[in-house]
Short mmCIF file of C-alpha atoms in Angstrom, two decimals:
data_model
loop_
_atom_site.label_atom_id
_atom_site.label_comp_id
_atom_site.label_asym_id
_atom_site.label_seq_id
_atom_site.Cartn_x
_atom_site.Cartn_y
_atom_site.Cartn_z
CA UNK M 1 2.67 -17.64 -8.00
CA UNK M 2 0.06 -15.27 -9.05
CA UNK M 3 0.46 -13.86 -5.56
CA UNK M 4 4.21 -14.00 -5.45
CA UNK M 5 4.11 -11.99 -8.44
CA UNK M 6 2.21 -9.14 -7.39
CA UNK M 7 4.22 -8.66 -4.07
CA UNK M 8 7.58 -8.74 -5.96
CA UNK M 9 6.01 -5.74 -8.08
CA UNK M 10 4.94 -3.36 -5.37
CA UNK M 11 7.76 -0.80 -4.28
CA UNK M 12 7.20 1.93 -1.62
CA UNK M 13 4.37 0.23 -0.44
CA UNK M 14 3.23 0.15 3.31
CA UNK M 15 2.91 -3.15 4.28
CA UNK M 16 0.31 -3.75 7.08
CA UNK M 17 0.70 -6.63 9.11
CA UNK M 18 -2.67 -7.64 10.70
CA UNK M 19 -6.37 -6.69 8.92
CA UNK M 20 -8.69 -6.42 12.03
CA UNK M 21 -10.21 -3.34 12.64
CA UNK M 22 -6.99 -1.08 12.76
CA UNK M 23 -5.61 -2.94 10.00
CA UNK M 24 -8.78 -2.78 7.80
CA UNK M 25 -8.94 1.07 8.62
CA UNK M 26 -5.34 1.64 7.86
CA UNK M 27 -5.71 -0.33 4.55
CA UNK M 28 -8.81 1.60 3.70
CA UNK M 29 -7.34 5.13 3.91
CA UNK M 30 -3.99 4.21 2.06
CA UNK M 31 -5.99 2.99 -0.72
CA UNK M 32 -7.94 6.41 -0.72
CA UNK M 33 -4.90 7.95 -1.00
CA UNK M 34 -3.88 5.99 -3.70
CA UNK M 35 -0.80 4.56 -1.86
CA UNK M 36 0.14 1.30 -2.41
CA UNK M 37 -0.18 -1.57 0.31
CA UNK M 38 0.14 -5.00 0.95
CA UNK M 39 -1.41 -7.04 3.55
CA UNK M 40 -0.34 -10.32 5.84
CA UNK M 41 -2.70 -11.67 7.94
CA UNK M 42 -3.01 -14.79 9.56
CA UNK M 43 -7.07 -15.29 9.09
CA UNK M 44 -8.00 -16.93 5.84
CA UNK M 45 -11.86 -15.07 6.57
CA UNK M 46 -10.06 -12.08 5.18
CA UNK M 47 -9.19 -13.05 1.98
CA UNK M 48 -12.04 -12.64 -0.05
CA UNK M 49 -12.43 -8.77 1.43
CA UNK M 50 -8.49 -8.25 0.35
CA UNK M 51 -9.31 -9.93 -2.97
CA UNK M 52 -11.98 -7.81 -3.94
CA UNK M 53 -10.00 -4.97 -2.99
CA UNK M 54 -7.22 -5.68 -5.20
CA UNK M 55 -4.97 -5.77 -2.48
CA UNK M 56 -2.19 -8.03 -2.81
CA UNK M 57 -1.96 -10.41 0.18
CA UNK M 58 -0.55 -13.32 2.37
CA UNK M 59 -2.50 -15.60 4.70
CA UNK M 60 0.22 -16.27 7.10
CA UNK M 61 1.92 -15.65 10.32
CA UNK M 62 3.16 -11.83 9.99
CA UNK M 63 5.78 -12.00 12.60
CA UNK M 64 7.70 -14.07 10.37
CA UNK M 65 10.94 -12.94 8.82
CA UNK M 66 10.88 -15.04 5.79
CA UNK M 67 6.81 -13.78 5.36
CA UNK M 68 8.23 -9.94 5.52
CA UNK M 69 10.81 -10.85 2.98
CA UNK M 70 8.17 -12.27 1.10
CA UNK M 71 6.05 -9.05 1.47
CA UNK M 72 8.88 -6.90 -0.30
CA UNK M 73 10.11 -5.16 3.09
CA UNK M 74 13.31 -4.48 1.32
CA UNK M 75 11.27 -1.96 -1.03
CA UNK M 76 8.26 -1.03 1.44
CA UNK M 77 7.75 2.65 2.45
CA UNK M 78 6.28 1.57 5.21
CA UNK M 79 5.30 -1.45 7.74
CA UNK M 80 2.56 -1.27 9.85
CA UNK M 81 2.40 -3.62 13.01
CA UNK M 82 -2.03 -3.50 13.47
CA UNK M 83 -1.88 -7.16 14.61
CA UNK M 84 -4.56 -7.38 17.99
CA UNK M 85 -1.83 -9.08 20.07
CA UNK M 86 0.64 -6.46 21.26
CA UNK M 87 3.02 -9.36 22.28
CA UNK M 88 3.07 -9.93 18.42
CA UNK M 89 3.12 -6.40 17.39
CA UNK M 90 6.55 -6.10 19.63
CA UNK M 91 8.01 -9.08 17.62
CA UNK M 92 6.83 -7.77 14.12
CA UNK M 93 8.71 -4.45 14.90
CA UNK M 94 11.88 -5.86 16.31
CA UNK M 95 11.90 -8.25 12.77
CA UNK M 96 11.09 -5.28 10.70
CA UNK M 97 13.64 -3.32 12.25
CA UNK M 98 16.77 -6.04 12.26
CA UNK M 99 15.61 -6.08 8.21
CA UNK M 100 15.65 -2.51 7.63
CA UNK M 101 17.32 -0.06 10.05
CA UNK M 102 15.94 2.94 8.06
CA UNK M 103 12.12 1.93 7.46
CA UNK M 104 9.18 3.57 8.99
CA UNK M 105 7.37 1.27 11.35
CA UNK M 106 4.11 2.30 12.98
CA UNK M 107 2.62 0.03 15.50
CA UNK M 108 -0.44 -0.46 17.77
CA UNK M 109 -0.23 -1.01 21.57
CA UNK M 110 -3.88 -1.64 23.23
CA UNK M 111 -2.10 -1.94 26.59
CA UNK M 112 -0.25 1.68 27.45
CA UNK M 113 2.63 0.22 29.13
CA UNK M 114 3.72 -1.87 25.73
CA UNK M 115 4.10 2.19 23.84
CA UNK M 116 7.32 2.02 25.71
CA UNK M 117 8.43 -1.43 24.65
CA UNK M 118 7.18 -0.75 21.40
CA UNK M 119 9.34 2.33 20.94
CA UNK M 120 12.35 0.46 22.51
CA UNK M 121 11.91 -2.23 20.27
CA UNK M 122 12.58 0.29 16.86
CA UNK M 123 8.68 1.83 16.21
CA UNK M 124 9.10 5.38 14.78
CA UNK M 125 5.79 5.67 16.02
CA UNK M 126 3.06 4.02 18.15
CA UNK M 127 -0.67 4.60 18.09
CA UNK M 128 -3.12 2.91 20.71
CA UNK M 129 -6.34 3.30 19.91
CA UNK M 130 -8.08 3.55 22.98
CA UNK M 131 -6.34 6.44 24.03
CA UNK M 132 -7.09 7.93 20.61
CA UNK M 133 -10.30 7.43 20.39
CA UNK M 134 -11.51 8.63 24.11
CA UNK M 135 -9.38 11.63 23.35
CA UNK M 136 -11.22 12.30 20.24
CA UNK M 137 -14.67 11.75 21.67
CA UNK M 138 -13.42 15.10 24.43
CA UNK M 139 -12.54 16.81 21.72
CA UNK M 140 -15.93 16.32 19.71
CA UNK M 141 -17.45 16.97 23.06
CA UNK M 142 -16.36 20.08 23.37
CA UNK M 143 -12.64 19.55 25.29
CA UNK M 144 -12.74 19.20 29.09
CA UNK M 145 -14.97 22.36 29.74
CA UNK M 146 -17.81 20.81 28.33
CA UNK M 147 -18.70 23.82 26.13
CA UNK M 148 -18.79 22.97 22.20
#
């Protein structure tokens, strides 16, 4: 109830489905920013790390409509498909999107050729982090002429 309570509270939160590493990172820097954010993740390991965070939280399948409900997507600023399975990612975004035709979804795609999917299936945005990442490490090596 107690958690029930704390999700039907929250408006204009980002709502991050998954709390892996991309998850845990994207949960981290909201809560720097002082954003609100809920999380829904399937591992029951996480929970004490999301309780001592103050984050409010679901240990449950996120692709779920009824668990999105649940999570307030009605009033969320945001959702944020960081689950590790892009299969699952795909189905969290076409959910989130049926729900709410006008909400910012961001999703992750480890495999390149699910960015298109992704996009096709309603993500304003998608964000792989492999590609991310070796693009950063050129750019902190000094681009693709080598010189810093």
């Amino acid at each position: 109830r107690r958690v029930d309570k704390e999700l039907s509270a929250l408006d204009g939160h980002a709502i991050v489905c998954g709390y892996g590493r991309v998850g845990r990172a994207a949960v981290r820097r909201l809560l720097r920013e002082g954003r609100k954010v809920a999380v829904v993740d399937k591992d029951p390991r996480h929970e004490d790390e999301l309780v001592e965070l103050g984050v409010p939280h679901l240990i449950s399948e996120p692709e779920h409509e009824a668990v999105l409900r649940r999570m307030g997507i009605e009033r969320a600023q945001a959702l944020i498909c960081a689950v590790d399975s892009d299969a699952v990612n795909v189905y969290i975004t076409i959910t989130g999107r049926t729900l709410r035709p006008d909400l910012t979804i961001v999703a992750r795609a480890a495999d390149s050729e699910t960015i298109d999917i992704l996009e096709r299936a309603g993500a304003n945005a998608v964000v792989s982090p492999y590609i991310i990442s070796g693009a950063q490490m050129v750019d902190l090596a000094g681009g693709a002429s080598g010189a810093p």
